[in-house]
Amino acid sequence: QQLGNAASGKLTIKLWKVSERDKRPEGYNLKDEEGRIKDISTVTSLQVPVLMPMDLMVEVSPRRVFANAHTYHVNSISVNSDYMTYMSADDLRINLWHLDITDRSFNIVDIKPVNMEDLTEVITAAEFHPHHCNLFVYSSSKGTLRLCDMREAALCDKHSKLFEEPEDPSARSFFSEIISSVSDVKFSHSGRYLLTRDYLTAKVWDLNMESKPLETYQVHDYLRSKLCSLYENDCIFDKFECAWNGSDSVIMTGAYNNFFRMFDRNTKRDVTLEASRESSKPRAVLKPRRVCAAGGKRRKDDISVDSLDFTKKILHTAWHPNENIIAIAATNNLYIFQDKLNSEMH
Ligand SMILES: *[C@@H]1O[C@H](CO)[C@@H](O)[C@H](O)[C@H]1NC(C)=O
């Protein structure tokens, strides 16, 4: 298992205030427009400062710092639907915080074995239920999901539900456990489903069915034959996130070569799109891309598996809660794409 450690600095949680400003005060008595204190002797009359319109500015300011509760990488933070508490998860523990109290938290999950040699599983992601403030889910490196109810006990070491897909013995390989590790878990807006991402697939689970996922989507199945080289260059440990659209009918997740995928749960149609500077000039329409698997029939504009750039990966994606607007983080660029009126993405 790969344990994140204290040296990497992902141990502190910060609360930020994001606000917009489109007016600024002008006409102070004791300061000039640049904010310098005026020479009092030049002030001969008093004026009332006025608010003048200006270009919209987005301001971000740090409000609180929550520290000293984690020994390992924080992999998830999730605000509860009560808007009073939130939780933070690291490889071995999940803590519950009050948003106003920065110097203490309550430990709600602890999977640290007495002897670290016995460690076989780590926590990979955690999230609160969108409507029931007592419920949360966490995923593990063994591909399981645990739903916990905080009403049952203060320390949720016993899950209420365990979601796990039985392994297909014929598909077992050296990489099985690594590729089944869940890198992200997200409740649907309705609260009825869970979306998970592992290395090769995205899965939708019904909260009422623990034995197997309701739907499985292949993100880049053509990589199945390349797992050996993806292990050697460490890509197999990449942690891809996943997202629901506002009405839970489409899911989105990232891939390599700055590609990202969308799956329509109703029509079963899927699309591969690319976030690149060339394809994202203002008002340009994103063209669907196709990867042609080794030995497959190659169409014009198809890109072959061997020419995919594995250093360009889309790990982080987000969907606006009620509009068709998505955010895609590709290395050091953030792309925002918006639905066109005729519902093609652009
Ligand atoms: C989610 O996607 C579907 C299918 O494209 C679309 O009809 C719906 O408007 C989307 N929902 C939101 C809230 O954007």
Tab-separated table of C-alpha atoms and ligand atoms in Angstrom:
chain	number	residue	atom	x	y	z
A	1	GLN	CA	0.000	0.000	0.000
A	2	GLN	CA	1.126	3.524	-0.624
A	3	LEU	CA	0.696	5.628	2.480
A	4	GLY	CA	0.903	9.373	2.139
A	5	ASN	CA	3.010	10.904	4.855
A	6	ALA	CA	3.346	14.030	6.897
A	7	ALA	CA	6.185	15.433	4.821
A	8	SER	CA	3.958	16.113	1.820
A	9	GLY	CA	2.005	18.833	3.623
A	10	LYS	CA	-1.549	17.773	2.658
A	11	LEU	CA	-2.545	17.705	6.327
A	12	THR	CA	-4.103	21.109	6.922
A	13	ILE	CA	-7.652	22.042	5.943
A	14	LYS	CA	-8.561	25.617	5.107
A	15	LEU	CA	-11.939	27.321	4.849
A	16	TRP	CA	-12.046	30.090	2.243
A	17	LYS	CA	-14.562	32.795	1.557
A	18	VAL	CA	-15.190	33.450	-2.128
A	19	SER	CA	-17.058	36.648	-2.929
A	20	GLU	CA	-17.750	38.925	-5.871
A	21	ARG	CA	-17.348	42.694	-5.846
A	22	ASP	CA	-18.530	45.080	-8.563
A	23	LYS	CA	-18.424	48.427	-6.686
A	24	ARG	CA	-15.671	50.317	-4.965
A	25	PRO	CA	-15.783	53.260	-2.600
A	26	GLU	CA	-14.373	56.549	-3.921
A	27	GLY	CA	-13.949	60.014	-2.437
A	28	TYR	CA	-12.465	59.329	0.979
A	29	ASN	CA	-11.609	62.397	3.024
A	30	LEU	CA	-8.279	61.297	4.463
A	31	LYS	CA	-7.031	58.936	1.722
A	32	ASP	CA	-6.393	59.538	-1.969
A	33	GLU	CA	-7.556	57.127	-4.700
A	34	GLU	CA	-4.421	54.990	-4.297
A	35	GLY	CA	-5.056	54.625	-0.562
A	36	ARG	CA	-2.241	56.974	0.573
A	37	ILE	CA	-2.975	59.154	3.591
A	38	LYS	CA	-3.501	62.771	2.471
A	39	ASP	CA	-1.641	65.678	3.995
A	40	ILE	CA	-4.263	66.964	6.449
A	41	SER	CA	-3.472	70.615	5.628
A	42	THR	CA	-4.696	70.076	2.053
A	43	VAL	CA	-8.113	68.858	3.274
A	44	THR	CA	-10.325	71.935	3.225
A	45	SER	CA	-13.807	70.449	2.868
A	46	LEU	CA	-15.615	67.239	3.795
A	47	GLN	CA	-17.215	64.944	1.226
A	48	VAL	CA	-19.407	61.822	1.461
A	49	PRO	CA	-17.623	58.790	-0.082
A	50	VAL	CA	-19.635	57.120	-2.872
A	51	LEU	CA	-19.768	53.567	-4.270
A	52	MET	CA	-18.719	53.537	-7.926
A	53	PRO	CA	-19.363	50.634	-10.312
A	54	MET	CA	-16.288	48.724	-11.487
A	55	ASP	CA	-15.429	45.512	-13.334
A	56	LEU	CA	-16.542	42.411	-11.445
A	57	MET	CA	-13.790	41.136	-9.172
A	58	VAL	CA	-13.697	37.750	-7.458
A	59	GLU	CA	-12.060	37.885	-4.058
A	60	VAL	CA	-10.861	34.883	-2.112
A	61	SER	CA	-9.895	35.185	1.510
A	62	PRO	CA	-8.841	32.523	4.038
A	63	ARG	CA	-11.244	32.320	6.997
A	64	ARG	CA	-10.219	29.331	9.137
A	65	VAL	CA	-7.398	26.814	9.386
A	66	PHE	CA	-8.119	23.360	10.785
A	67	ALA	CA	-4.852	21.661	11.657
A	68	ASN	CA	-3.231	18.853	13.636
A	69	ALA	CA	-5.831	16.145	13.121
A	70	HIS	CA	-4.272	14.070	10.349
A	71	THR	CA	-1.089	12.018	10.186
A	72	TYR	CA	-1.561	10.971	6.555
A	73	HIS	CA	-2.645	12.707	3.334
A	74	VAL	CA	-6.138	14.162	3.495
A	75	ASN	CA	-7.831	12.581	0.464
A	76	SER	CA	-11.363	13.983	0.932
A	77	ILE	CA	-13.296	16.704	2.659
A	78	SER	CA	-17.085	16.771	2.584
A	79	VAL	CA	-19.471	19.333	4.051
A	80	ASN	CA	-22.511	17.814	5.744
A	81	SER	CA	-26.070	18.695	4.700
A	82	ASP	CA	-26.555	20.300	8.141
A	83	TYR	CA	-24.027	22.968	6.978
A	84	MET	CA	-22.609	22.928	10.503
A	85	THR	CA	-20.187	20.032	10.323
A	86	TYR	CA	-17.860	18.480	7.793
A	87	MET	CA	-15.578	15.473	7.643
A	88	SER	CA	-12.034	14.922	6.491
A	89	ALA	CA	-10.562	11.559	5.533
A	90	ASP	CA	-6.989	10.319	5.322
A	91	ASP	CA	-5.576	6.878	4.528
A	92	LEU	CA	-6.576	5.435	7.897
A	93	ARG	CA	-8.998	7.767	9.667
A	94	ILE	CA	-12.076	9.923	9.159
A	95	ASN	CA	-12.647	12.933	11.422
A	96	LEU	CA	-15.772	14.996	12.018
A	97	TRP	CA	-15.418	18.763	12.556
A	98	HIS	CA	-17.649	21.648	13.521
A	99	LEU	CA	-17.122	24.444	10.970
A	100	ASP	CA	-16.593	26.990	13.768
A	101	ILE	CA	-14.175	24.960	15.879
A	102	THR	CA	-10.674	24.683	14.457
A	103	ASP	CA	-8.739	23.075	17.298
A	104	ARG	CA	-10.542	19.765	17.759
A	105	SER	CA	-12.357	17.092	15.796
A	106	PHE	CA	-14.003	13.762	16.548
A	107	ASN	CA	-12.651	10.561	15.103
A	108	ILE	CA	-15.518	8.637	13.463
A	109	VAL	CA	-13.622	5.935	11.544
A	110	ASP	CA	-10.248	4.420	12.420
A	111	ILE	CA	-8.963	1.441	10.441
A	112	LYS	CA	-5.368	1.623	11.727
A	113	PRO	CA	-4.393	-1.882	12.807
A	114	VAL	CA	-2.576	-2.313	16.140
A	115	ASN	CA	0.390	-3.524	14.130
A	116	MET	CA	1.019	-1.581	10.910
A	117	GLU	CA	2.393	-4.789	9.355
A	118	ASP	CA	-1.201	-6.065	9.278
A	119	LEU	CA	-2.365	-3.175	7.111
A	120	THR	CA	-4.045	-4.475	3.948
A	121	GLU	CA	-6.471	-1.679	3.045
A	122	VAL	CA	-6.570	2.126	3.083
A	123	ILE	CA	-9.395	4.675	2.880
A	124	THR	CA	-9.384	6.362	-0.546
A	125	ALA	CA	-12.378	8.760	-0.479
A	126	ALA	CA	-15.355	9.721	1.703
A	127	GLU	CA	-18.535	11.736	1.304
A	128	PHE	CA	-21.652	12.712	3.269
A	129	HIS	CA	-25.117	11.813	1.995
A	130	PRO	CA	-26.664	14.908	0.330
A	131	HIS	CA	-29.839	14.902	2.478
A	132	HIS	CA	-29.387	12.620	5.525
A	133	CYS	CA	-26.814	14.227	7.805
A	134	ASN	CA	-26.236	10.982	9.721
A	135	LEU	CA	-25.128	8.957	6.666
A	136	PHE	CA	-21.780	8.894	4.920
A	137	VAL	CA	-19.866	6.569	2.633
A	138	TYR	CA	-16.187	5.756	2.300
A	139	SER	CA	-14.293	3.765	-0.283
A	140	SER	CA	-11.189	1.637	0.020
A	141	SER	CA	-8.165	0.469	-1.890
A	142	LYS	CA	-9.746	-3.005	-2.039
A	143	GLY	CA	-12.639	-1.715	-4.134
A	144	THR	CA	-15.268	-1.748	-1.392
A	145	LEU	CA	-17.716	0.946	-0.289
A	146	ARG	CA	-18.961	1.218	3.276
A	147	LEU	CA	-22.086	3.141	4.189
A	148	CYS	CA	-22.085	4.263	7.834
A	149	ASP	CA	-24.787	5.673	10.080
A	150	MET	CA	-23.571	8.045	12.790
A	151	ARG	CA	-26.749	7.385	14.796
A	152	GLU	CA	-25.657	3.796	15.437
A	153	ALA	CA	-22.415	4.547	17.305
A	154	ALA	CA	-19.973	7.376	17.909
A	155	LEU	CA	-17.165	5.402	16.300
A	156	CYS	CA	-18.452	4.031	12.977
A	157	ASP	CA	-16.108	1.068	12.784
A	158	LYS	CA	-19.037	-1.166	11.920
A	159	HIS	CA	-20.607	-0.218	8.604
A	160	SER	CA	-24.366	-0.463	7.989
A	161	LYS	CA	-23.880	-1.573	4.383
A	162	LEU	CA	-20.941	-2.974	2.457
A	163	PHE	CA	-20.976	-2.637	-1.329
A	164	GLU	CA	-18.649	-4.988	-3.146
A	165	GLU	CA	-18.581	-6.674	-6.517
A	166	PRO	CA	-17.481	-10.318	-6.410
A	167	GLU	CA	-14.245	-10.791	-8.308
A	168	ASP	CA	-14.295	-12.727	-11.555
A	169	PRO	CA	-11.709	-15.483	-10.897
A	170	SER	CA	-10.967	-15.850	-14.632
A	171	ALA	CA	-9.914	-12.181	-14.881
A	172	ARG	CA	-7.587	-12.327	-11.889
A	173	SER	CA	-4.078	-10.954	-12.452
A	174	PHE	CA	-1.218	-9.303	-10.592
A	175	PHE	CA	-2.939	-5.956	-11.211
A	176	SER	CA	-6.489	-6.933	-10.099
A	177	GLU	CA	-6.275	-5.370	-6.657
A	178	ILE	CA	-4.548	-2.193	-7.845
A	179	ILE	CA	-7.056	-1.502	-10.608
A	180	SER	CA	-10.050	-2.218	-8.363
A	181	SER	CA	-8.998	0.446	-5.841
A	182	VAL	CA	-11.739	3.105	-5.754
A	183	SER	CA	-10.284	6.545	-6.486
A	184	ASP	CA	-13.488	8.554	-5.989
A	185	VAL	CA	-17.032	8.128	-4.691
A	186	LYS	CA	-19.925	10.569	-5.180
A	187	PHE	CA	-23.557	10.415	-4.063
A	188	SER	CA	-26.089	11.287	-6.771
A	189	HIS	CA	-28.005	14.515	-6.137
A	190	SER	CA	-31.077	12.392	-5.390
A	191	GLY	CA	-29.138	10.480	-2.707
A	192	ARG	CA	-30.297	7.149	-4.180
A	193	TYR	CA	-27.117	6.183	-6.081
A	194	LEU	CA	-23.357	6.154	-5.665
A	195	LEU	CA	-20.906	6.796	-8.478
A	196	THR	CA	-17.437	5.306	-8.112
A	197	ARG	CA	-14.336	5.398	-10.233
A	198	ASP	CA	-11.613	2.771	-10.360
A	199	TYR	CA	-8.687	2.628	-12.765
A	200	LEU	CA	-10.531	1.328	-15.830
A	201	THR	CA	-14.230	1.831	-15.089
A	202	ALA	CA	-16.905	4.076	-13.581
A	203	LYS	CA	-19.729	2.351	-11.710
A	204	VAL	CA	-23.172	3.377	-10.521
A	205	TRP	CA	-24.430	1.614	-7.384
A	206	ASP	CA	-27.960	1.559	-6.027
A	207	LEU	CA	-28.033	2.164	-2.261
A	208	ASN	CA	-30.496	-0.719	-2.075
A	209	MET	CA	-28.236	-3.276	-3.782
A	210	GLU	CA	-24.955	-4.150	-2.118
A	211	SER	CA	-24.019	-7.227	-4.155
A	212	LYS	CA	-23.047	-5.572	-7.436
A	213	PRO	CA	-23.136	-2.241	-9.267
A	214	LEU	CA	-26.242	-1.278	-11.206
A	215	GLU	CA	-24.205	0.000	-14.159
A	216	THR	CA	-20.560	-0.350	-15.214
A	217	TYR	CA	-18.998	2.005	-17.781
A	218	GLN	CA	-15.674	1.293	-19.505
A	219	VAL	CA	-13.585	4.467	-19.432
A	220	HIS	CA	-10.567	3.239	-21.391
A	221	ASP	CA	-10.737	-0.519	-21.729
A	222	TYR	CA	-7.996	-0.413	-24.379
A	223	LEU	CA	-5.516	0.064	-21.503
A	224	ARG	CA	-6.217	-3.419	-20.149
A	225	SER	CA	-3.401	-4.852	-22.268
A	226	LYS	CA	-1.009	-2.070	-21.192
A	227	LEU	CA	-1.227	-2.480	-17.417
A	228	CYS	CA	2.351	-3.667	-17.180
A	229	SER	CA	3.848	-0.474	-18.612
A	230	LEU	CA	1.300	1.654	-16.708
A	231	TYR	CA	2.552	-0.042	-13.550
A	232	GLU	CA	6.157	0.650	-14.446
A	233	ASN	CA	5.539	4.359	-15.039
A	234	ASP	CA	3.281	4.583	-11.909
A	235	CYS	CA	0.251	5.740	-13.932
A	236	ILE	CA	-1.724	2.779	-12.587
A	237	PHE	CA	-1.842	4.635	-9.240
A	238	ASP	CA	-3.441	7.755	-10.775
A	239	LYS	CA	-6.570	8.818	-8.903
A	240	PHE	CA	-9.312	9.887	-11.312
A	241	GLU	CA	-12.358	11.685	-9.953
A	242	CYS	CA	-15.923	11.399	-11.252
A	243	ALA	CA	-19.004	13.642	-11.352
A	244	TRP	CA	-22.787	13.555	-11.884
A	245	ASN	CA	-24.673	16.097	-13.934
A	246	GLY	CA	-27.413	18.097	-12.187
A	247	SER	CA	-30.177	15.618	-12.936
A	248	ASP	CA	-28.102	12.438	-12.315
A	249	SER	CA	-28.629	11.303	-15.912
A	250	VAL	CA	-25.077	11.788	-17.198
A	251	ILE	CA	-21.759	10.939	-15.547
A	252	MET	CA	-18.315	12.298	-16.363
A	253	THR	CA	-14.775	11.236	-15.581
A	254	GLY	CA	-11.237	11.890	-16.819
A	255	ALA	CA	-8.747	9.870	-18.832
A	256	TYR	CA	-5.309	10.265	-20.461
A	257	ASN	CA	-4.188	12.482	-23.328
A	258	ASN	CA	-6.335	15.280	-21.849
A	259	PHE	CA	-9.418	13.280	-22.783
A	260	PHE	CA	-12.513	13.087	-20.633
A	261	ARG	CA	-15.524	10.824	-20.981
A	262	MET	CA	-19.266	11.291	-20.585
A	263	PHE	CA	-21.826	8.510	-20.312
A	264	ASP	CA	-25.549	9.060	-20.735
A	265	ARG	CA	-27.267	6.611	-18.374
A	266	ASN	CA	-30.549	6.633	-20.293
A	267	THR	CA	-29.490	6.482	-23.918
A	268	LYS	CA	-26.308	4.489	-23.085
A	269	ARG	CA	-24.402	6.789	-25.440
A	270	ASP	CA	-20.911	7.844	-24.517
A	271	VAL	CA	-18.483	10.425	-25.811
A	272	THR	CA	-14.764	11.170	-25.509
A	273	LEU	CA	-13.872	14.873	-25.528
A	274	GLU	CA	-10.547	16.633	-25.373
A	275	ALA	CA	-9.549	19.603	-23.242
A	276	SER	CA	-6.854	21.371	-25.208
A	277	ARG	CA	-5.946	24.948	-26.033
A	278	GLU	CA	-6.578	24.369	-29.748
A	279	SER	CA	-10.046	22.885	-29.276
A	280	SER	CA	-11.161	25.436	-26.700
A	281	LYS	CA	-11.079	28.792	-28.411
A	282	PRO	CA	-14.086	30.809	-27.227
A	283	ARG	CA	-17.297	29.484	-28.767
A	284	ALA	CA	-15.541	26.587	-30.510
A	285	VAL	CA	-17.506	23.326	-30.439
A	286	LEU	CA	-15.748	20.303	-28.924
A	287	LYS	CA	-15.335	17.495	-31.429
A	288	PRO	CA	-15.802	13.936	-30.180
A	289	ARG	CA	-12.523	11.974	-30.231
A	290	ARG	CA	-11.988	8.262	-30.723
A	291	VAL	CA	-9.187	6.022	-29.545
A	292	CYS	CA	-8.528	3.052	-31.740
A	293	ALA	CA	-7.454	-0.067	-29.826
A	294	ALA	CA	-4.448	-2.034	-31.026
A	295	GLY	CA	-5.522	-4.192	-33.961
A	296	GLY	CA	-8.862	-2.364	-34.283
A	297	LYS	CA	-10.060	-0.695	-37.447
A	298	ARG	CA	-8.622	2.816	-37.651
A	299	ARG	CA	-10.793	5.632	-38.942
A	300	LYS	CA	-9.614	9.042	-40.028
A	301	ASP	CA	-8.857	11.289	-36.988
A	302	ASP	CA	-8.716	8.267	-34.657
A	303	ILE	CA	-5.817	8.299	-32.268
A	304	SER	CA	-4.010	5.038	-31.622
A	305	VAL	CA	-3.478	3.737	-28.082
A	306	ASP	CA	0.270	3.882	-28.602
A	307	SER	CA	0.278	7.612	-29.259
A	308	LEU	CA	-1.717	8.588	-26.151
A	309	ASP	CA	0.201	10.983	-23.909
A	310	PHE	CA	0.109	9.518	-20.393
A	311	THR	CA	1.596	12.656	-18.841
A	312	LYS	CA	-1.536	14.588	-19.837
A	313	LYS	CA	-4.225	13.323	-17.487
A	314	ILE	CA	-7.544	14.723	-16.374
A	315	LEU	CA	-7.848	13.734	-12.736
A	316	HIS	CA	-10.200	16.476	-11.489
A	317	THR	CA	-13.620	17.225	-12.962
A	318	ALA	CA	-16.723	18.998	-11.634
A	319	TRP	CA	-20.243	19.591	-12.904
A	320	HIS	CA	-22.304	22.677	-11.998
A	321	PRO	CA	-25.093	21.578	-9.592
A	322	ASN	CA	-27.957	22.736	-11.795
A	323	GLU	CA	-26.589	23.991	-15.091
A	324	ASN	CA	-24.809	22.292	-17.952
A	325	ILE	CA	-21.422	23.788	-17.136
A	326	ILE	CA	-18.362	21.657	-16.405
A	327	ALA	CA	-14.889	22.369	-15.077
A	328	ILE	CA	-11.938	20.250	-16.205
A	329	ALA	CA	-8.480	20.519	-14.658
A	330	ALA	CA	-5.785	19.503	-17.153
A	331	THR	CA	-2.297	19.799	-15.650
A	332	ASN	CA	-1.927	23.561	-15.052
A	333	ASN	CA	-4.985	24.651	-17.079
A	334	LEU	CA	-8.566	24.936	-15.919
A	335	TYR	CA	-11.148	24.598	-18.691
A	336	ILE	CA	-14.778	25.616	-18.319
A	337	PHE	CA	-17.137	24.229	-20.953
A	338	GLN	CA	-20.745	25.172	-21.364
A	339	ASP	CA	-23.725	23.624	-23.108
A	340	LYS	CA	-24.670	25.253	-26.391
A	341	LEU	CA	-28.353	25.920	-27.085
A	342	ASN	CA	-28.639	22.901	-29.363
A	343	SER	CA	-27.146	20.895	-26.465
A	344	GLU	CA	-23.797	20.062	-28.019
A	345	MET	CA	-20.912	20.824	-25.712
A	346	HIS	CA	-18.706	23.738	-26.633
B	1	LIG	C1	-28.112	16.323	-17.537
B	1	LIG	O1	-27.948	15.761	-18.825
B	1	LIG	C2	-29.149	15.550	-19.559
B	1	LIG	C3	-28.795	14.816	-20.830
B	1	LIG	O2	-27.850	15.537	-21.597
B	1	LIG	C4	-29.829	16.880	-19.818
B	1	LIG	O3	-31.055	16.651	-20.474
B	1	LIG	C5	-30.066	17.572	-18.479
B	1	LIG	O4	-30.582	18.859	-18.727
B	1	LIG	C6	-28.777	17.686	-17.687
B	1	LIG	N1	-29.114	18.251	-16.391
B	1	LIG	C7	-28.620	19.412	-15.973
B	1	LIG	C8	-29.157	19.905	-14.674
B	1	LIG	O5	-27.781	20.050	-16.576
